[in-house]
Amino acid sequence: VVELEERHGYGFALRHALLHCINTPYVCVIQHDRTFMRPAPVAEVVDAMRNDPTEKIKYVGMSMKSNLMYYDIFGGKYGKKAIDELRSMILRPESLCIG
């Protein structure tokens, strides 16, 4: 645990930890108020990242019920062009396509 001298907020505190306190190839960040109701495919995520020849996978997010409508909200705010760009950035390795 690192105690910063002043309040930085979650994002900047996490950034500090990633830049100054981590020396492993992978990091699993789970927010304190996040509840997993089913087993999470952590081993599959690490395998997909480890076996990615393009090294494009930098972040893996676990979907929540509250963000199932994200495309609709994002598209309504920013339009179709932004949705198309967002979709082009999403990678779905076969090993992570479960259910």
mmCIF file of C-alpha atoms in Angstrom, residues 71 74 79-90:
data_model
loop_
_atom_site.group_PDB
_atom_site.id
_atom_site.type_symbol
_atom_site.label_atom_id
_atom_site.label_comp_id
_atom_site.label_asym_id
_atom_site.label_seq_id
_atom_site.Cartn_x
_atom_site.Cartn_y
_atom_site.Cartn_z
ATOM 1 C CA TYR A 71 -23.290 1.823 -27.304
ATOM 2 C CA PHE A 74 -22.336 6.798 -26.596
ATOM 3 C CA GLY A 79 -22.934 9.904 -33.449
ATOM 4 C CA LYS A 80 -22.383 7.012 -35.843
ATOM 5 C CA LYS A 81 -18.848 7.992 -36.875
ATOM 6 C CA ALA A 82 -17.672 7.815 -33.263
ATOM 7 C CA ILE A 83 -19.441 4.465 -32.765
ATOM 8 C CA ASP A 84 -17.705 3.055 -35.854
ATOM 9 C CA GLU A 85 -14.331 4.261 -34.550
ATOM 10 C CA LEU A 86 -15.025 2.798 -31.107
ATOM 11 C CA ARG A 87 -15.985 -0.577 -32.607
ATOM 12 C CA SER A 88 -12.797 -0.627 -34.700
ATOM 13 C CA MET A 89 -10.733 -0.437 -31.492
ATOM 14 C CA ILE A 90 -12.428 -3.403 -29.812
#
